[in-house]
mmCIF file of C-alpha atoms and ligand atoms in Angstrom:
data_model
loop_
_atom_site.group_PDB
_atom_site.id
_atom_site.type_symbol
_atom_site.label_atom_id
_atom_site.label_comp_id
_atom_site.label_asym_id
_atom_site.label_seq_id
_atom_site.Cartn_x
_atom_site.Cartn_y
_atom_site.Cartn_z
ATOM 1 C CA MET U 1381 4.293 -29.649 -23.723
ATOM 2 C CA LYS U 1382 4.526 -26.183 -22.252
ATOM 3 C CA LYS U 1383 6.997 -25.655 -19.601
ATOM 4 C CA PHE U 1384 5.593 -24.164 -16.731
ATOM 5 C CA GLY U 1385 6.985 -24.213 -12.822
ATOM 6 C CA ILE U 1386 6.827 -22.338 -9.119
ATOM 7 C CA ALA U 1387 9.973 -22.970 -6.184
ATOM 8 C CA VAL U 1388 8.617 -21.073 -2.538
ATOM 9 C CA HIS U 1389 11.606 -20.631 0.212
ATOM 10 C CA GLY U 1390 10.350 -20.495 3.220
ATOM 11 C CA GLY U 1391 14.205 -18.691 4.420
ATOM 12 C CA ALA U 1392 17.361 -20.204 4.709
ATOM 13 C CA GLY U 1393 20.163 -20.968 7.830
ATOM 14 C CA VAL U 1394 21.526 -22.603 10.688
ATOM 15 C CA MET U 1395 18.527 -24.840 12.364
ATOM 16 C CA SER U 1396 19.212 -27.750 13.944
ATOM 17 C CA LYS U 1397 18.454 -30.679 13.309
ATOM 18 C CA ARG U 1398 17.699 -32.240 17.368
ATOM 19 C CA LYS U 1399 15.778 -28.930 17.674
ATOM 20 C CA LEU U 1400 13.257 -28.983 14.326
ATOM 21 C CA THR U 1401 11.315 -32.202 15.860
ATOM 22 C CA PRO U 1402 9.430 -34.401 13.384
ATOM 23 C CA GLU U 1403 5.949 -32.697 14.917
ATOM 24 C CA ARG U 1404 7.281 -29.119 13.737
ATOM 25 C CA GLU U 1405 9.466 -30.584 10.708
ATOM 26 C CA LYS U 1406 6.112 -31.251 9.479
ATOM 27 C CA ILE U 1407 4.534 -28.283 10.057
ATOM 28 C CA TYR U 1408 7.325 -26.537 8.230
ATOM 29 C CA ARG U 1409 6.566 -28.526 5.001
ATOM 30 C CA ASP U 1410 2.410 -28.716 4.956
ATOM 31 C CA GLY U 1411 3.463 -25.151 4.588
ATOM 32 C CA LEU U 1412 5.847 -24.984 2.027
ATOM 33 C CA GLU U 1413 3.468 -27.628 0.117
ATOM 34 C CA GLU U 1414 0.236 -25.687 0.826
ATOM 35 C CA ALA U 1415 1.936 -22.447 -0.587
ATOM 36 C CA LEU U 1416 3.640 -23.857 -3.762
ATOM 37 C CA ASN U 1417 0.067 -26.377 -4.779
ATOM 38 C CA PHE U 1418 -2.294 -22.602 -4.433
ATOM 39 C CA GLY U 1419 0.382 -21.111 -6.261
ATOM 40 C CA TYR U 1420 0.755 -23.931 -9.348
ATOM 41 C CA GLN U 1421 -3.382 -24.287 -9.144
ATOM 42 C CA ILE U 1422 -3.011 -20.892 -10.909
ATOM 43 C CA LEU U 1423 -0.189 -21.454 -13.594
ATOM 44 C CA GLU U 1424 -2.205 -25.329 -14.381
ATOM 45 C CA LYS U 1425 -5.644 -23.306 -14.514
ATOM 46 C CA GLY U 1426 -2.784 -20.724 -17.772
ATOM 47 C CA GLY U 1427 -2.722 -18.087 -15.109
ATOM 48 C CA SER U 1428 -0.249 -16.154 -15.055
ATOM 49 C CA SER U 1429 3.225 -16.577 -12.813
ATOM 50 C CA LEU U 1430 2.214 -12.778 -11.495
ATOM 51 C CA ASP U 1431 -0.461 -14.069 -9.941
ATOM 52 C CA ALA U 1432 0.741 -17.962 -9.172
ATOM 53 C CA VAL U 1433 3.799 -16.479 -7.120
ATOM 54 C CA GLU U 1434 1.266 -13.825 -5.455
ATOM 55 C CA ALA U 1435 -0.616 -16.069 -4.378
ATOM 56 C CA ALA U 1436 2.057 -18.043 -3.195
ATOM 57 C CA VAL U 1437 3.435 -15.293 -0.773
ATOM 58 C CA GLN U 1438 0.573 -15.145 0.419
ATOM 59 C CA SER U 1439 0.353 -18.580 1.444
ATOM 60 C CA LEU U 1440 3.814 -18.542 3.398
ATOM 61 C CA GLU U 1441 2.455 -14.354 5.303
ATOM 62 C CA ASP U 1442 -0.562 -16.145 6.038
ATOM 63 C CA PHE U 1443 1.339 -18.761 7.797
ATOM 64 C CA PRO U 1444 3.041 -18.159 11.571
ATOM 65 C CA LEU U 1445 5.971 -19.736 11.962
ATOM 66 C CA PHE U 1446 7.519 -17.587 8.847
ATOM 67 C CA ASN U 1447 8.654 -14.499 9.157
ATOM 68 C CA ALA U 1448 6.728 -12.889 7.031
ATOM 69 C CA GLY U 1449 3.061 -11.594 7.235
ATOM 70 C CA LYS U 1450 1.629 -12.851 10.011
ATOM 71 C CA GLY U 1451 4.840 -13.839 11.493
ATOM 72 C CA ALA U 1452 7.070 -11.304 11.290
ATOM 73 C CA VAL U 1453 9.570 -10.795 13.327
ATOM 74 C CA PHE U 1454 9.389 -7.736 16.320
ATOM 75 C CA ASN U 1455 11.646 -4.149 15.506
ATOM 76 C CA HIS U 1456 12.771 -2.655 18.553
ATOM 77 C CA ASP U 1457 10.090 -0.518 18.677
ATOM 78 C CA GLY U 1458 7.668 -4.044 19.692
ATOM 79 C CA LYS U 1459 6.677 -3.134 15.787
ATOM 80 C CA HIS U 1460 6.407 -5.238 12.852
ATOM 81 C CA GLU U 1461 7.815 -3.733 9.804
ATOM 82 C CA MET U 1462 7.185 -5.236 6.588
ATOM 83 C CA ASP U 1463 9.083 -4.987 3.287
ATOM 84 C CA ALA U 1464 7.170 -6.752 0.513
ATOM 85 C CA SER U 1465 8.266 -6.547 -3.336
ATOM 86 C CA ILE U 1466 7.293 -8.402 -7.027
ATOM 87 C CA MET U 1467 8.767 -7.895 -10.372
ATOM 88 C CA GLU U 1468 7.321 -10.000 -13.579
ATOM 89 C CA GLY U 1469 9.972 -10.450 -16.625
ATOM 90 C CA LYS U 1470 7.990 -9.718 -19.351
ATOM 91 C CA ASP U 1471 7.513 -6.388 -18.998
ATOM 92 C CA LEU U 1472 10.268 -5.131 -15.396
ATOM 93 C CA PHE U 1473 7.340 -4.608 -14.692
ATOM 94 C CA ALA U 1474 8.223 -4.488 -10.566
ATOM 95 C CA GLY U 1475 6.541 -3.209 -6.682
ATOM 96 C CA ALA U 1476 7.759 -3.230 -3.544
ATOM 97 C CA VAL U 1477 7.086 -1.794 -0.394
ATOM 98 C CA THR U 1478 9.498 -1.006 3.012
ATOM 99 C CA GLY U 1479 8.127 -0.132 6.565
ATOM 100 C CA ILE U 1480 5.420 -1.143 6.122
ATOM 101 C CA LYS U 1481 2.634 -1.593 9.539
ATOM 102 C CA ASN U 1482 -0.733 -3.579 9.777
ATOM 103 C CA ILE U 1483 -0.659 -4.516 5.910
ATOM 104 C CA LYS U 1484 -2.142 -8.728 6.195
ATOM 105 C CA ASN U 1485 -0.723 -8.781 3.070
ATOM 106 C CA PRO U 1486 2.059 -7.011 2.194
ATOM 107 C CA VAL U 1487 3.278 -8.655 -1.481
ATOM 108 C CA THR U 1488 -0.470 -8.525 -2.368
ATOM 109 C CA LEU U 1489 0.521 -4.196 -1.868
ATOM 110 C CA ALA U 1490 3.191 -4.716 -3.196
ATOM 111 C CA LYS U 1491 1.662 -6.152 -6.391
ATOM 112 C CA ALA U 1492 -1.151 -2.515 -6.149
ATOM 113 C CA ILE U 1493 1.874 -0.261 -6.795
ATOM 114 C CA MET U 1494 3.131 -2.658 -9.692
ATOM 115 C CA GLN U 1495 -0.305 -2.362 -11.312
ATOM 116 C CA GLN U 1496 -2.198 0.366 -10.545
ATOM 117 C CA SER U 1497 0.119 3.483 -10.291
ATOM 118 C CA ASP U 1498 3.451 4.120 -12.131
ATOM 119 C CA LEU U 1499 5.192 4.180 -8.839
ATOM 120 C CA VAL U 1500 7.638 1.617 -8.252
ATOM 121 C CA PHE U 1501 8.896 2.002 -4.107
ATOM 122 C CA LEU U 1502 6.972 2.962 -1.545
ATOM 123 C CA SER U 1503 7.657 2.885 2.450
ATOM 124 C CA GLY U 1504 6.077 3.929 5.667
ATOM 125 C CA ASP U 1505 3.431 5.460 6.411
ATOM 126 C CA GLY U 1506 2.853 7.205 2.588
ATOM 127 C CA ALA U 1507 2.213 2.612 1.259
ATOM 128 C CA GLU U 1508 -0.184 2.854 4.445
ATOM 129 C CA LYS U 1509 -1.950 5.580 2.839
ATOM 130 C CA PHE U 1510 -1.902 4.280 -0.584
ATOM 131 C CA ALA U 1511 -2.832 0.623 0.961
ATOM 132 C CA GLN U 1512 -5.533 2.542 2.472
ATOM 133 C CA GLU U 1513 -6.716 4.645 -0.834
ATOM 134 C CA TYR U 1514 -6.469 1.338 -3.364
ATOM 135 C CA LYS U 1515 -8.499 -1.300 -0.019
ATOM 136 C CA ILE U 1516 -5.605 -3.068 0.244
ATOM 137 C CA GLU U 1517 -6.716 -5.081 3.858
ATOM 138 C CA PHE U 1518 -5.263 -4.101 7.352
ATOM 139 C CA ALA U 1519 -5.651 -5.786 10.020
ATOM 140 C CA ASP U 1520 -4.761 -4.799 14.148
ATOM 141 C CA ASP U 1521 -1.541 -5.867 15.859
ATOM 142 C CA GLU U 1522 -3.138 -8.381 17.735
ATOM 143 C CA TYR U 1523 -2.947 -10.571 14.469
ATOM 144 C CA PHE U 1524 0.705 -10.216 14.623
ATOM 145 C CA PHE U 1525 1.546 -11.359 17.731
ATOM 146 C CA SER U 1526 2.863 -14.882 19.396
ATOM 147 C CA GLN U 1527 4.253 -14.988 21.848
ATOM 148 C CA GLU U 1528 7.214 -16.800 20.545
ATOM 149 C CA ARG U 1529 8.265 -14.214 18.747
ATOM 150 C CA PHE U 1530 7.765 -12.098 22.109
ATOM 151 C CA ASP U 1531 10.322 -14.206 23.802
ATOM 152 C CA GLN U 1532 12.760 -13.768 21.028
ATOM 153 C CA LEU U 1533 13.106 -9.959 20.798
ATOM 154 C CA GLN U 1534 13.043 -10.182 24.747
ATOM 155 C CA ARG U 1535 15.997 -12.404 24.315
ATOM 156 C CA ALA U 1536 17.279 -10.040 21.876
ATOM 157 C CA LEU U 1537 16.831 -6.719 23.886
ATOM 158 C CA LYS U 1538 18.993 -8.151 26.705
ATOM 159 C CA LYS U 1539 21.505 -8.795 25.130
ATOM 160 C CA SER U 1540 21.361 -5.863 22.766
ATOM 161 C CA VAL U 1541 21.885 -8.193 19.445
ATOM 162 C CA VAL U 1542 19.712 -7.461 16.053
ATOM 163 C CA THR U 1543 19.232 -10.977 15.030
ATOM 164 C CA LEU U 1544 17.819 -13.246 12.888
ATOM 165 C CA ASP U 1545 14.716 -14.213 13.356
ATOM 166 C CA ASP U 1546 15.545 -16.739 15.770
ATOM 167 C CA GLY U 1547 18.867 -15.985 17.948
ATOM 168 C CA ALA U 1548 18.957 -19.431 18.568
ATOM 169 C CA ASP U 1549 19.275 -20.869 16.206
ATOM 170 C CA LYS U 1550 20.740 -18.240 13.977
ATOM 171 C CA LYS U 1551 17.851 -18.694 10.438
ATOM 172 C CA PHE U 1552 16.568 -16.228 7.392
ATOM 173 C CA SER U 1553 12.700 -16.846 7.603
ATOM 174 C CA THR U 1554 12.102 -14.441 4.843
ATOM 175 C CA VAL U 1555 9.510 -16.150 1.998
ATOM 176 C CA GLY U 1556 9.688 -16.182 -1.489
ATOM 177 C CA ALA U 1557 8.233 -17.898 -4.707
ATOM 178 C CA VAL U 1558 9.649 -17.752 -8.556
ATOM 179 C CA ALA U 1559 7.176 -19.295 -12.098
ATOM 180 C CA LEU U 1560 7.173 -19.808 -15.024
ATOM 181 C CA ASP U 1561 4.150 -19.105 -16.908
ATOM 182 C CA ASN U 1562 2.657 -21.204 -20.366
ATOM 183 C CA LYS U 1563 2.747 -17.915 -21.775
ATOM 184 C CA GLY U 1564 6.643 -17.911 -21.208
ATOM 185 C CA ASN U 1565 6.238 -15.036 -18.714
ATOM 186 C CA LEU U 1566 8.661 -15.139 -15.280
ATOM 187 C CA ALA U 1567 8.220 -13.457 -11.913
ATOM 188 C CA ALA U 1568 9.093 -13.610 -8.427
ATOM 189 C CA ALA U 1569 8.369 -11.762 -5.388
ATOM 190 C CA THR U 1570 9.928 -11.795 -2.003
ATOM 191 C CA SER U 1571 8.600 -11.226 1.767
ATOM 192 C CA THR U 1572 9.812 -10.369 5.380
ATOM 193 C CA GLY U 1573 9.793 -9.014 8.614
ATOM 194 C CA GLY U 1574 13.520 -7.824 8.577
ATOM 195 C CA LEU U 1575 15.737 -8.884 11.202
ATOM 196 C CA THR U 1576 14.316 -9.160 15.058
ATOM 197 C CA ASN U 1577 15.296 -5.583 16.906
ATOM 198 C CA LYS U 1578 16.166 -4.258 14.225
ATOM 199 C CA ARG U 1579 16.493 -0.114 14.410
ATOM 200 C CA PHE U 1580 16.635 3.098 12.664
ATOM 201 C CA GLY U 1581 13.819 1.815 10.132
ATOM 202 C CA ARG U 1582 17.208 -0.699 9.121
ATOM 203 C CA ILE U 1583 15.823 -2.193 5.089
ATOM 204 C CA GLY U 1584 17.655 -5.049 4.049
ATOM 205 C CA ASP U 1585 17.460 -6.695 0.563
ATOM 206 C CA SER U 1586 14.320 -8.545 0.329
ATOM 207 C CA PRO U 1587 12.307 -5.384 -0.873
ATOM 208 C CA MET U 1588 15.134 -4.251 -2.899
ATOM 209 C CA ILE U 1589 14.077 -5.530 -6.932
ATOM 210 C CA GLY U 1590 18.149 -6.481 -8.181
ATOM 211 C CA ALA U 1591 18.755 -7.114 -4.110
ATOM 212 C CA GLY U 1592 16.305 -9.742 -3.320
ATOM 213 C CA THR U 1593 13.838 -10.002 -6.242
ATOM 214 C CA TYR U 1594 14.008 -9.946 -10.096
ATOM 215 C CA ALA U 1595 12.724 -11.760 -12.859
ATOM 216 C CA ASN U 1596 13.395 -10.757 -16.598
ATOM 217 C CA ASN U 1597 11.786 -13.078 -19.137
ATOM 218 C CA LYS U 1598 15.076 -12.950 -21.047
ATOM 219 C CA THR U 1599 16.709 -14.861 -18.034
ATOM 220 C CA CYS U 1600 15.098 -15.538 -15.305
ATOM 221 C CA ALA U 1601 13.124 -15.618 -12.189
ATOM 222 C CA VAL U 1602 14.832 -15.171 -9.002
ATOM 223 C CA SER U 1603 14.015 -15.037 -4.949
ATOM 224 C CA CYS U 1604 16.691 -14.516 -2.254
ATOM 225 C CA THR U 1605 16.666 -14.920 1.492
ATOM 226 C CA GLY U 1606 20.172 -14.605 3.957
ATOM 227 C CA HIS U 1607 21.880 -11.936 5.214
ATOM 228 C CA GLY U 1608 20.769 -9.126 3.388
ATOM 229 C CA GLU U 1609 23.439 -6.318 4.387
ATOM 230 C CA TYR U 1610 25.470 -8.593 1.642
ATOM 231 C CA PHE U 1611 22.693 -9.356 -0.201
ATOM 232 C CA ILE U 1612 22.062 -5.925 -0.788
ATOM 233 C CA ARG U 1613 26.005 -5.133 -1.659
ATOM 234 C CA ALA U 1614 26.369 -7.877 -4.020
ATOM 235 C CA VAL U 1615 23.343 -7.004 -5.472
ATOM 236 C CA VAL U 1616 22.690 -10.918 -5.601
ATOM 237 C CA ALA U 1617 19.546 -11.027 -7.799
ATOM 238 C CA TYR U 1618 20.277 -9.279 -11.121
ATOM 239 C CA ASP U 1619 24.092 -10.692 -10.803
ATOM 240 C CA ILE U 1620 22.110 -13.592 -11.069
ATOM 241 C CA HIS U 1621 20.551 -12.435 -14.128
ATOM 242 C CA ALA U 1622 23.885 -10.609 -16.219
ATOM 243 C CA LEU U 1623 25.384 -13.781 -15.214
ATOM 244 C CA MET U 1624 23.045 -15.452 -18.000
ATOM 245 C CA ASP U 1625 21.799 -12.330 -19.972
ATOM 246 C CA TYR U 1626 25.774 -11.082 -20.789
ATOM 247 C CA LYS U 1627 28.296 -13.869 -19.913
ATOM 248 C CA GLY U 1628 25.814 -16.934 -21.855
ATOM 249 C CA MET U 1629 25.680 -18.854 -18.172
ATOM 250 C CA LEU U 1630 23.460 -21.767 -17.701
ATOM 251 C CA LEU U 1631 21.088 -20.999 -14.574
ATOM 252 C CA LYS U 1632 22.528 -23.735 -12.842
ATOM 253 C CA GLU U 1633 26.010 -21.889 -13.586
ATOM 254 C CA ALA U 1634 24.996 -18.546 -12.844
ATOM 255 C CA VAL U 1635 23.593 -19.661 -9.705
ATOM 256 C CA ASP U 1636 25.867 -20.916 -7.824
ATOM 257 C CA PHE U 1637 28.500 -19.261 -9.071
ATOM 258 C CA VAL U 1638 26.362 -15.987 -6.667
ATOM 259 C CA VAL U 1639 25.694 -18.808 -4.244
ATOM 260 C CA LYS U 1640 28.067 -21.224 -3.209
ATOM 261 C CA LYS U 1641 31.626 -18.184 -4.656
ATOM 262 C CA LYS U 1642 31.279 -14.956 -4.343
ATOM 263 C CA LEU U 1643 28.638 -15.187 -1.423
ATOM 264 C CA VAL U 1644 30.942 -17.749 -0.325
ATOM 265 C CA ASP U 1645 33.844 -14.976 -0.056
ATOM 266 C CA PHE U 1646 32.454 -12.541 1.289
ATOM 267 C CA ASN U 1647 31.530 -14.039 3.914
ATOM 268 C CA ALA U 1648 27.772 -13.555 3.494
ATOM 269 C CA GLU U 1649 24.384 -16.430 4.465
ATOM 270 C CA GLY U 1650 21.667 -17.666 2.079
ATOM 271 C CA GLY U 1651 20.493 -19.117 -0.767
ATOM 272 C CA LEU U 1652 17.965 -18.584 -3.569
ATOM 273 C CA ILE U 1653 15.538 -19.973 -5.681
ATOM 274 C CA ALA U 1654 15.045 -19.470 -8.957
ATOM 275 C CA ILE U 1655 13.825 -20.917 -12.343
ATOM 276 C CA ASP U 1656 14.731 -19.973 -16.071
ATOM 277 C CA LYS U 1657 12.007 -19.437 -19.235
ATOM 278 C CA PHE U 1658 12.844 -22.577 -19.997
ATOM 279 C CA GLY U 1659 11.395 -23.730 -17.015
ATOM 280 C CA ASN U 1660 14.750 -25.186 -14.640
ATOM 281 C CA ILE U 1661 14.688 -24.550 -11.022
ATOM 282 C CA GLU U 1662 17.313 -24.723 -9.063
ATOM 283 C CA MET U 1663 16.983 -23.031 -5.493
ATOM 284 C CA PRO U 1664 21.326 -23.833 -3.408
ATOM 285 C CA PHE U 1665 21.499 -21.940 -0.670
ATOM 286 C CA ASN U 1666 25.653 -22.529 1.179
ATOM 287 C CA SER U 1667 23.824 -22.795 4.971
ATOM 288 C CA GLU U 1668 22.499 -25.137 6.730
ATOM 289 C CA GLY U 1669 19.796 -25.512 5.184
ATOM 290 C CA MET U 1670 15.988 -23.765 3.017
ATOM 291 C CA TYR U 1671 12.819 -24.180 3.234
ATOM 292 C CA ARG U 1672 12.322 -25.019 -0.164
ATOM 293 C CA ALA U 1673 10.225 -26.508 -2.037
ATOM 294 C CA CYS U 1674 8.826 -26.896 -6.176
ATOM 295 C CA ARG U 1675 6.784 -28.164 -9.209
ATOM 296 C CA ARG U 1676 7.023 -28.514 -12.399
ATOM 297 C CA ASN U 1677 4.562 -29.442 -14.534
ATOM 298 C CA GLY U 1678 5.330 -33.495 -15.145
ATOM 299 C CA ASP U 1679 7.082 -33.830 -12.247
ATOM 300 C CA GLU U 1680 6.615 -34.047 -8.590
ATOM 301 C CA THR U 1681 6.623 -31.779 -6.032
ATOM 302 C CA LEU U 1682 9.613 -31.967 -3.778
ATOM 303 C CA VAL U 1683 9.896 -30.525 -0.383
ATOM 304 C CA ALA U 1684 13.362 -29.835 1.689
ATOM 305 C CA ILE U 1685 14.999 -28.090 4.208
ATOM 306 C CA TYR U 1686 18.251 -29.355 4.216
HETATM 307 N N1 LIG X 2475 17.065 -11.253 2.983
HETATM 308 C C1 LIG X 2475 15.767 -10.936 4.682
HETATM 309 C C2 LIG X 2475 17.140 -9.411 5.291
HETATM 310 O O1 LIG X 2475 17.967 -9.103 5.437
HETATM 311 C C3 LIG X 2475 16.202 -12.248 5.612
HETATM 312 C C4 LIG X 2475 15.708 -12.966 5.261
HETATM 313 O O2 LIG X 2475 16.176 -14.002 4.586
HETATM 314 O O3 LIG X 2475 15.072 -13.468 6.301
HETATM 315 O O4 LIG X 2475 16.139 -8.431 5.975
#
């Protein structure tokens, strides 16, 4: 039987068990499982890994508690500036956007750039013009507003800090998905609102091909979450591929080396999800927890936080 499978994440970080009530934990778990199932159903019907990661990430973007799409954090100016990227491992095509506002599903814009132009990475107003031309769905500011996120910004403004998605809990809740389809094609996608109170057009690793997202049919597909500045400097997603390709490491060896050794030595907190061309899935993190879920054909669904 040909292996296929998908993994999703909703960010890594410090999540105090005390604050995550059983009710709230269930909401997160349900959100992860729903996104996973959207992607899995596509794979099950013989669909592509690219469509599966897009569908899973769209679902996570529509879920208000993760920091992407509808749940994106506020920047310093009280706006939602979002980043996303997507890549497919067969021909190494990729699309990415950064600093975009009012796009309902940034991952879908990234995919449209990849499929409908020969460009890869668009930013701000230009990316929004592309979205208009290619009839990508917009949403008004009200759609992205949440009292919880607004209060996070007020706390961050007061302390004059650029914080992770929840100042109190130091939680990255960027979202992502990786998948392998039954034709052996790999794909990865990542989407985020970045950091609360971010300024100066700050961009993290999430929209950067090679840093936050990478897919290559020779090896694996990877989507990261963590402190973007470090993940950019460590070129995390491509590094996993390179260790497998050039050094012949297995997926588990490569992700353990990068997440548990290299990033730790670098003082970089976070994690990633990865799937290799054989359907092996790894979801390592060096923080207290990472919202994550995965499913392969023939296996049970796994949903976990800690
Ligand atoms: N990596 C993201 C960034 O730095 C944050 C996250 O993973 O939540 O923008």
